[in-house]
Short mmCIF file of C-alpha atoms and ligand atoms in Angstrom, two decimals:
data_model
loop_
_atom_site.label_atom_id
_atom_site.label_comp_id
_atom_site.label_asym_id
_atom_site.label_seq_id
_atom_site.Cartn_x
_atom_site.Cartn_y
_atom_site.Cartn_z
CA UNK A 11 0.00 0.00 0.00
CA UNK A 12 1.54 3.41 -0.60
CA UNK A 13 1.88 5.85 2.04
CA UNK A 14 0.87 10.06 2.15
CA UNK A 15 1.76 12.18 5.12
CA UNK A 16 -0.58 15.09 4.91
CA UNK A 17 0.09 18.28 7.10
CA UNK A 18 -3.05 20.70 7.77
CA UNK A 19 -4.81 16.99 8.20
CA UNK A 20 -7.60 19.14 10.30
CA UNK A 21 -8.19 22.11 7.25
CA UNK A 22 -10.89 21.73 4.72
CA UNK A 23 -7.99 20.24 2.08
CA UNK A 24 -6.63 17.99 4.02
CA UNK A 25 -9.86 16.32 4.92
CA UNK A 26 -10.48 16.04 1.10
CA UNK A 27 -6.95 14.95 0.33
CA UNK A 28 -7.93 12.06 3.52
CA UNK A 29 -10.78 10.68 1.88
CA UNK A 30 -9.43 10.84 -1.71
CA UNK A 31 -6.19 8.68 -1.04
CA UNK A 32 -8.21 6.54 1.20
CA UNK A 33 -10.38 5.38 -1.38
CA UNK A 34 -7.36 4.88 -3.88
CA UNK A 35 -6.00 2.60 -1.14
CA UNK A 36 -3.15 4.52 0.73
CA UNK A 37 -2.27 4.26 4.12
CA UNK A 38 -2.72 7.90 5.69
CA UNK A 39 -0.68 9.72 8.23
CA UNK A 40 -1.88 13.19 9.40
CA UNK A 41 0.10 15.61 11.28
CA UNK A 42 -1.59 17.27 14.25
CA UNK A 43 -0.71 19.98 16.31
CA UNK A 44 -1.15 21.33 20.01
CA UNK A 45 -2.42 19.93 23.05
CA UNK A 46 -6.02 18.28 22.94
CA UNK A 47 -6.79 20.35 19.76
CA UNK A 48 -10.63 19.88 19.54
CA UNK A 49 -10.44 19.30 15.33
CA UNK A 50 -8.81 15.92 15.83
CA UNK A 51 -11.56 14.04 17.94
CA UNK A 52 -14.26 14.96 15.19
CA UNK A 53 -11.68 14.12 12.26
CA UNK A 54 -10.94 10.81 13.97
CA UNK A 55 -14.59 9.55 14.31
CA UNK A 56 -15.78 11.12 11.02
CA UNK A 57 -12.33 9.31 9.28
CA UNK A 58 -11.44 6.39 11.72
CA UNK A 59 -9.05 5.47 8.85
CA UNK A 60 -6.29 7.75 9.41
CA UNK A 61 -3.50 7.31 11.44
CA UNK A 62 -2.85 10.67 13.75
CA UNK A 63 1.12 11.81 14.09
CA UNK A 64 2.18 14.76 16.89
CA UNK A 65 4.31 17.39 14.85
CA UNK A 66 4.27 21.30 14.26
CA UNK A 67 5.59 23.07 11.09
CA UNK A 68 7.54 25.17 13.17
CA UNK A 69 9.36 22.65 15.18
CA UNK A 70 12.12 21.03 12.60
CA UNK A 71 12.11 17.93 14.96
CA UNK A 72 8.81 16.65 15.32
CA UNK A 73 8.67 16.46 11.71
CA UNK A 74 11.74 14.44 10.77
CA UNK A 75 10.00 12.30 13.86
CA UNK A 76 6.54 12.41 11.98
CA UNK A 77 8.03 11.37 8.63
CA UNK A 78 10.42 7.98 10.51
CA UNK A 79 7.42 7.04 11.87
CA UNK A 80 5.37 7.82 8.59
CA UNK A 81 7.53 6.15 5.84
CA UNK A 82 5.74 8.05 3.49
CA UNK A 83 6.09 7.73 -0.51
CA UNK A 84 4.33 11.32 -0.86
CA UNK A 85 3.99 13.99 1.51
CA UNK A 86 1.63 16.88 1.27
CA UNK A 87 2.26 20.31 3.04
CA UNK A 88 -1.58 21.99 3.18
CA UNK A 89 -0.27 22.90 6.94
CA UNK A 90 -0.51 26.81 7.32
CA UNK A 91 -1.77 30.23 8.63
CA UNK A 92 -4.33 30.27 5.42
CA UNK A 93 -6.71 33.22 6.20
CA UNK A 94 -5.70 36.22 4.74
CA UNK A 95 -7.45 38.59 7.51
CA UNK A 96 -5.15 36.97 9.89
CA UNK A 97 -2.05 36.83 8.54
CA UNK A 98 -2.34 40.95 8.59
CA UNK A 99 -2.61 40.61 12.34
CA UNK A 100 -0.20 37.50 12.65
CA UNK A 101 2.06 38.44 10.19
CA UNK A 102 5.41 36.89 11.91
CA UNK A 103 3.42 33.48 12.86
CA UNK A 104 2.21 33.40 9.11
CA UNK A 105 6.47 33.90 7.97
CA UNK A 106 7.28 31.37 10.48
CA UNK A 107 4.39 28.53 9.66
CA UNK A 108 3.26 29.11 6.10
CA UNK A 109 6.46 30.28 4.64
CA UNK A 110 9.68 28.77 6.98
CA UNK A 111 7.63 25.60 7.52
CA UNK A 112 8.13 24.94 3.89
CA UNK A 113 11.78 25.26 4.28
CA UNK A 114 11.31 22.65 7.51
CA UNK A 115 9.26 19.76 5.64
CA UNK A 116 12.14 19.90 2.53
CA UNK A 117 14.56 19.73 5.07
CA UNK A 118 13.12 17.06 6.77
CA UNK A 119 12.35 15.67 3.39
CA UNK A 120 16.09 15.87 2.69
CA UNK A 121 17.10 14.10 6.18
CA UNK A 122 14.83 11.22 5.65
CA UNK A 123 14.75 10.99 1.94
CA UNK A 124 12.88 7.42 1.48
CA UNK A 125 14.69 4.98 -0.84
CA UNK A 126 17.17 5.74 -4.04
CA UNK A 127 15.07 4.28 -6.09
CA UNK A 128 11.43 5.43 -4.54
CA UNK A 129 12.39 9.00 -3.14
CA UNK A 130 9.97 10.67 -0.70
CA UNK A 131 7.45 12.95 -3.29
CA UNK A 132 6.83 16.32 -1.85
CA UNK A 133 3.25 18.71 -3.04
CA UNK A 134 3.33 22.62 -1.61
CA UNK A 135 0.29 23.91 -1.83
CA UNK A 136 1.08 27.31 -3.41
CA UNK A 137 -1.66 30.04 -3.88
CA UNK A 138 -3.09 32.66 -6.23
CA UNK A 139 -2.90 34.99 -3.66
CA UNK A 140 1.04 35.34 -4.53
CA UNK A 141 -0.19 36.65 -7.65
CA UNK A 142 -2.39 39.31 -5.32
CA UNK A 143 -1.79 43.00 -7.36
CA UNK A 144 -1.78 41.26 -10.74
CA UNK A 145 0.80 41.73 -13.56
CA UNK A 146 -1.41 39.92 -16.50
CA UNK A 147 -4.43 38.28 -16.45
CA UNK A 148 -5.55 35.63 -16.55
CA UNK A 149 -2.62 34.37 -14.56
CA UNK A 150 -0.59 31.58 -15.53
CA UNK A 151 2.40 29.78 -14.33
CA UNK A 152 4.55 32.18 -15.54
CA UNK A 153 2.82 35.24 -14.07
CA UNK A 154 5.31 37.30 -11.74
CA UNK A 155 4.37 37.19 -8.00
CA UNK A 156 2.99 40.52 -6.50
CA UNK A 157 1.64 39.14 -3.39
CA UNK A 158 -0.27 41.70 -1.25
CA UNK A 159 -0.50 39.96 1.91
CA UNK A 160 2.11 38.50 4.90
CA UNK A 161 -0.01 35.74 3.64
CA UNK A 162 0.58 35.80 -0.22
CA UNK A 163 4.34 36.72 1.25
CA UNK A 164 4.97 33.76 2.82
CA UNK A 165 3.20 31.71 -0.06
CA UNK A 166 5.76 32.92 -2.00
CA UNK A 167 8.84 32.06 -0.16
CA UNK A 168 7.00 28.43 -0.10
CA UNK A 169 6.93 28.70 -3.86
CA UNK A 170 9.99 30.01 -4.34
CA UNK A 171 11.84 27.41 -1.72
CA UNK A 172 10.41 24.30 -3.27
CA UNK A 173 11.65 25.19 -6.52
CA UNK A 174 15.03 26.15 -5.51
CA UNK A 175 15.52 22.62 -3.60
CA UNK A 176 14.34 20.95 -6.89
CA UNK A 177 16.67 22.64 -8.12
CA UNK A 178 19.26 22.37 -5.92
CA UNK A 179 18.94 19.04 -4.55
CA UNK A 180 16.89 17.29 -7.10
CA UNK A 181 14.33 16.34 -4.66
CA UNK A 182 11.08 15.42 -6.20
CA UNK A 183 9.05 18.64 -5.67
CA UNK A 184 5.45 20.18 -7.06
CA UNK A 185 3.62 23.13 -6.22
CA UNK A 186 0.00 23.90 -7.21
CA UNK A 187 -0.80 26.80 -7.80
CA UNK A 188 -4.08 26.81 -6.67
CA UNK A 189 -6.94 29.08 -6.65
CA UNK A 190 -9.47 29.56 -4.29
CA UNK A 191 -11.54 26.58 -3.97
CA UNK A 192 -14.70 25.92 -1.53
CA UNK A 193 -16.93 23.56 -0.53
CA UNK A 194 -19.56 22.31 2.73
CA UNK A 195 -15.78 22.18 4.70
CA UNK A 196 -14.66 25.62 3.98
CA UNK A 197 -14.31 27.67 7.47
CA UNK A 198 -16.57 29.94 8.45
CA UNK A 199 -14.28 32.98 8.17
CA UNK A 200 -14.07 32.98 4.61
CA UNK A 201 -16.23 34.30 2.87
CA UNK A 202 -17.86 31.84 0.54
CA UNK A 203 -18.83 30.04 3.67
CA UNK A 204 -19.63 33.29 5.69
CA UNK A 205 -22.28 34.04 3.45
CA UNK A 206 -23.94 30.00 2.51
CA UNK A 207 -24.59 29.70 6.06
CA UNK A 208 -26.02 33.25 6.89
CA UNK A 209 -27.80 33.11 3.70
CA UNK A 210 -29.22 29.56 5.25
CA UNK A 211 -29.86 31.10 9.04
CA UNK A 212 -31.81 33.89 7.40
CA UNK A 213 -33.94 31.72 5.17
CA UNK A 214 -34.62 29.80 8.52
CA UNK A 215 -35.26 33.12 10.32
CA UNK A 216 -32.15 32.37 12.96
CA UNK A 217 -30.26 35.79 11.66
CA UNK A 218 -31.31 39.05 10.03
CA UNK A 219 -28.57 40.33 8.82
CA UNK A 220 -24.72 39.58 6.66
CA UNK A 221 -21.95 41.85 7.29
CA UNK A 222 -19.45 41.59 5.11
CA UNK A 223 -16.50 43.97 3.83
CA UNK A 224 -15.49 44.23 -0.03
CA UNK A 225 -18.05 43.33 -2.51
CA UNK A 226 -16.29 44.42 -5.55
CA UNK A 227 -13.17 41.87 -5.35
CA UNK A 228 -13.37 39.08 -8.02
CA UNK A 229 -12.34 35.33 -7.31
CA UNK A 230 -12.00 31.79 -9.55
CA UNK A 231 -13.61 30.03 -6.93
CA UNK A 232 -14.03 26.09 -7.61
CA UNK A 233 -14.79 22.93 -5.49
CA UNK A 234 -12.09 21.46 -3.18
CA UNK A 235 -12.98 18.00 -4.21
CA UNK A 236 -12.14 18.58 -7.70
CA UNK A 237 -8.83 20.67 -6.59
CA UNK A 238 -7.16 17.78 -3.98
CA UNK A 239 -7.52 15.41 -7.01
CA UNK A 240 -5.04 17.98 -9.28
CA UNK A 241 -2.53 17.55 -6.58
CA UNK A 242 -2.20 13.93 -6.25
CA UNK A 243 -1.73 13.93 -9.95
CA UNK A 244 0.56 15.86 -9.86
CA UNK A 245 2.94 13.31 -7.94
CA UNK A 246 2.14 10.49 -9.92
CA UNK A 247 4.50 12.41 -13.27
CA UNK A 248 7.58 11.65 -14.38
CA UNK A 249 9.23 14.60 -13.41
CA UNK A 250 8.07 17.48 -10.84
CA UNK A 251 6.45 20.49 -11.86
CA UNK A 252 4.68 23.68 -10.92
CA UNK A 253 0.81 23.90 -12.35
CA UNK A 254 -2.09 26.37 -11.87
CA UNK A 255 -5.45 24.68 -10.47
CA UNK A 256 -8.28 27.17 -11.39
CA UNK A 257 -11.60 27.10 -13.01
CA UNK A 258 -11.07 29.98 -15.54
CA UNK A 259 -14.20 31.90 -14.58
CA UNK A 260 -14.14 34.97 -12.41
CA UNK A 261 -17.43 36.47 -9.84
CA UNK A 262 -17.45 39.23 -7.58
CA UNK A 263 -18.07 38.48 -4.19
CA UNK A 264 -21.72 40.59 -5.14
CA UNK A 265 -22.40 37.82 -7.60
CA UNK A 266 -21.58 35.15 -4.95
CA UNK A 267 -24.08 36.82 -2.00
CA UNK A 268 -26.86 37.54 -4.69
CA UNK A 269 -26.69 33.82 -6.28
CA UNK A 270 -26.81 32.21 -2.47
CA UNK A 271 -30.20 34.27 -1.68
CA UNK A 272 -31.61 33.12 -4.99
CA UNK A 273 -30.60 29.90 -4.02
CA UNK A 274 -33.12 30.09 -1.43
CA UNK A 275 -35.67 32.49 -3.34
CA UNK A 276 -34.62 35.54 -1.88
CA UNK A 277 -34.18 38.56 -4.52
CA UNK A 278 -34.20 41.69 -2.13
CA UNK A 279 -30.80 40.73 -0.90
CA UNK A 280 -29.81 43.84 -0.67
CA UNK A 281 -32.37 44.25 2.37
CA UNK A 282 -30.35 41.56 4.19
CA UNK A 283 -26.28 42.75 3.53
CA UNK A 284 -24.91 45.22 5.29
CA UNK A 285 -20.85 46.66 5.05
CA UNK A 286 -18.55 47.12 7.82
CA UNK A 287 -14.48 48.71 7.38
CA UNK A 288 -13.61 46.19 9.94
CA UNK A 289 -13.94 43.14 7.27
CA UNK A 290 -12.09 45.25 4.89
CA UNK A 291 -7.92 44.41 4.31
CA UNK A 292 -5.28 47.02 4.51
CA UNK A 293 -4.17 45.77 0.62
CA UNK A 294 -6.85 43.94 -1.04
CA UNK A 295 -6.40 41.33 -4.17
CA UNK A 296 -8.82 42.66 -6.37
CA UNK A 297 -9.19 40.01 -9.21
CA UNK A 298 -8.21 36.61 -9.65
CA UNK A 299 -8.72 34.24 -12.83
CA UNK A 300 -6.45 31.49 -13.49
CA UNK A 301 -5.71 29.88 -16.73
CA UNK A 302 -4.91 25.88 -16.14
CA UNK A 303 -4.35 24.92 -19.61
CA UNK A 304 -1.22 23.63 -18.60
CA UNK A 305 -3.01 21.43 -15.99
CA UNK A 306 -5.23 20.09 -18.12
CA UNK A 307 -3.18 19.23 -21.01
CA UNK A 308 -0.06 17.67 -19.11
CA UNK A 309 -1.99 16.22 -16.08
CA UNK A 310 -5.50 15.56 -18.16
CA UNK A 311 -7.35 17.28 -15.28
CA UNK A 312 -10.41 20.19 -15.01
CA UNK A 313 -12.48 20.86 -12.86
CA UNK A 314 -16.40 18.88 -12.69
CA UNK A 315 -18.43 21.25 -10.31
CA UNK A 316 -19.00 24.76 -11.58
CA UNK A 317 -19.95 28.02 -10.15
CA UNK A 318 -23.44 27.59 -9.89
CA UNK A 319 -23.36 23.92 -8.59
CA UNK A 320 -20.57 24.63 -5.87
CA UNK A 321 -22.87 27.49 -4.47
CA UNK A 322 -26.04 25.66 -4.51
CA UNK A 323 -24.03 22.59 -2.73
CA UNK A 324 -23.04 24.97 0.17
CA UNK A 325 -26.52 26.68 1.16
CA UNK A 326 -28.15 23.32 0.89
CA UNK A 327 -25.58 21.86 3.12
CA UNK A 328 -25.92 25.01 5.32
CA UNK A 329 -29.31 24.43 5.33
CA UNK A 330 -29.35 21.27 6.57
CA UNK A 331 -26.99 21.71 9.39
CA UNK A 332 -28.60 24.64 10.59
CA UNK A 333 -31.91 23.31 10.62
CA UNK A 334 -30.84 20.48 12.81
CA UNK A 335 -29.35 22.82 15.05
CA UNK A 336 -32.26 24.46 15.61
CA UNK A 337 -34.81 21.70 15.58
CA UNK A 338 -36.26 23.00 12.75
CA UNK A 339 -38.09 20.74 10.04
CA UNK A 340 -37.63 21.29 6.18
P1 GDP B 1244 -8.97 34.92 0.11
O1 GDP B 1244 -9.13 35.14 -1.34
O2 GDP B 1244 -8.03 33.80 0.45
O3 GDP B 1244 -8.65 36.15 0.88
O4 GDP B 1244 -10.41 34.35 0.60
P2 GDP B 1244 -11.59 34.98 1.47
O5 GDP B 1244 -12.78 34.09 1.27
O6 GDP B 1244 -11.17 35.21 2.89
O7 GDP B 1244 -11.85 36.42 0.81
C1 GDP B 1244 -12.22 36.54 -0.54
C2 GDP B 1244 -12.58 37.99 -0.82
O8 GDP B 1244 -13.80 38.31 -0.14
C3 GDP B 1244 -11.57 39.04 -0.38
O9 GDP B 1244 -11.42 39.97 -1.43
C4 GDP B 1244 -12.22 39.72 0.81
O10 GDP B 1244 -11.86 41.07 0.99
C5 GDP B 1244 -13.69 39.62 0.40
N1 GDP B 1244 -14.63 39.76 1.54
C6 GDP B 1244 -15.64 40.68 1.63
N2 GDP B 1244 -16.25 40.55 2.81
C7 GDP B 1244 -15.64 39.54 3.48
C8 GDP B 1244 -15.85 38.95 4.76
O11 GDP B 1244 -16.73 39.34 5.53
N3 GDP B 1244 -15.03 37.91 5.10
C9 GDP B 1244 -14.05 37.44 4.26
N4 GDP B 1244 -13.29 36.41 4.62
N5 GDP B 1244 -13.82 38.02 3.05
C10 GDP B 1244 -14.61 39.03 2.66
#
């Protein structure tokens, strides 16, 4: 059976990236961090399948310790600080954990190595917010970086660090360059999430009101499922590359909030949505719309759920759990 180690085991990818290998038969190691961190417990029942590992990206140690005990033939690094909001606040934590805990899994990588003839095979997932004030669009692989967060910052030391160890050290090492991609896991503080489950609250008449900040920034939001897919295939090439994940279609977060109330037969929307500065960033990414040709020629992959489907999959799953909170029939 082969073996992944996946880091950010807890985080809407890495639950994805669980399920996905399971089903294609690997064994599955997931790093977790901290001291009874509640995530784990409800991973563990919901995914009795994978085997937990103590380890933090920003402790060099525990993760040459995670991968002896792992023995992995692919490891996956979706471990970081990955809200943008935060990393403004947090912006020496996000360095440290999304961008130097790249350096620590390829060094660890390096240490451990797996066999000459089966080396360990390393995915970073990269971001399109390194592309943040963009030079060209849409953005490809070759777009320069002009990241506009400690976030997108840190992303693209990651980037940057895998491919100079490739590079340097002939490891084999892939980063996907993904775009922002959603689904019924997604954290509340985004804001695809943020507004599928007020949209769903309101409809049951538990809230009255979304407050959100910046309507007017545009994302190539697609489905996570679809995207964790992209980065195992990556791994299984001959040789390690870089590729853009993306859908190729662009909304405005107004577009998003006014197709989740339809969703639910709302039109006066605007009744519901308020703005407040405070959910507004210091530098904002206004537009993002990636171009995965590259992807889908050399790996053979696209994307199955659209725009439409991905948002009407998140209010009805909102719906449902919210209703059952509440005791409400539907
Ligand atoms: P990001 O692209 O990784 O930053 O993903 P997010 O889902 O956090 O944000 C996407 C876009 O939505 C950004 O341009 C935000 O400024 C905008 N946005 C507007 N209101 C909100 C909000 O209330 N919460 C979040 N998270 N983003 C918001």
């Amino acid at each position: 059976m082969p073996r992944a180690f996946i880091t950010g085991i807890t985080g809407q990818d890495g639950q994805h990236l669980a399920q996905f290998l399971h089903d294609k038969g690997y064994d599955v190691y997931g790093m977790v961090k901290g001291q009874s961190n509640p995530r784990i417990a409800a991973l563990v029942e919901e995914m009795p399948f994978i085997e937990t590992i103590p380890g933090d990206l920003a402790d060099l140690p525990s993760l040459v310790a995670a991968l002896e005990v792992s023995q992995p033939d692919e490891v996956y690094n979706l471990g970081a600080i990955s809200f943008v909001a935060l990393s403004f606040n947090q912006a020496e934590l996000t360095a440290n954990i999304t961008g130097l805990g790249v350096l620590r899994m390829l060094e660890a990588i390096r240490m451990i190595g797996g066999s000459q003839n089966n080396p360990i095979r390393f995915y970073q997932a990269s971001s399109s917010e390194m592309f943040g004030k963009v030079r060209e669009t849409p953005q490809n692989e070759a777009t320069p970086f002009h990241p506009r967060s400690p976030y997108g910052c840190a992303k693209v030391f990651g980037h940057d660090i895998v491919v100079n160890y490739r590079e340097s050290y002939d490891l084999f090492a892939c980063s996907g360059i993904l775009f922002n991609h959603e689904g019924p896991r997604r954290g509340i503080e985004f804001v695809t999430r943020k507004v599928t489950n007020a949209v769903a609250r309101i409809k049951l008449g538990l809230q009255h009101e979304l407050v959100l900040g910046n309507l007017d920034s545009k994302r190539d939001w697609g489905y996570a499922g679809d995207y964790v897919k992209a980065m195992w295939m990556m791994l299984q090439q001959d040789q390690p590359d870089d590729f853009v994940i993306a859908t190729g279609e662009t909304h405005s977060i107004e577009d998003l909030v006014q197709r989740a109330f339809a969703e639910v037969g709302i039109d006066n929307w605007t009744d519901y949505v308020r703005q407040d500065p405070k959910f507004f960033r210091p530098a904002e990414v206004d537009l993002l719309i990636g171009d995965a040709t590259k992807a889908r020629t050399e790996l053979g992959w696209q994307p199955e759920v659209d725009f439409p489907a991905l948002v009407s999959m998140m209010v009805q799953n909102d719906l449902e759990i919210e209703a059952k909170k509440a005791g409400i029939a539907l």
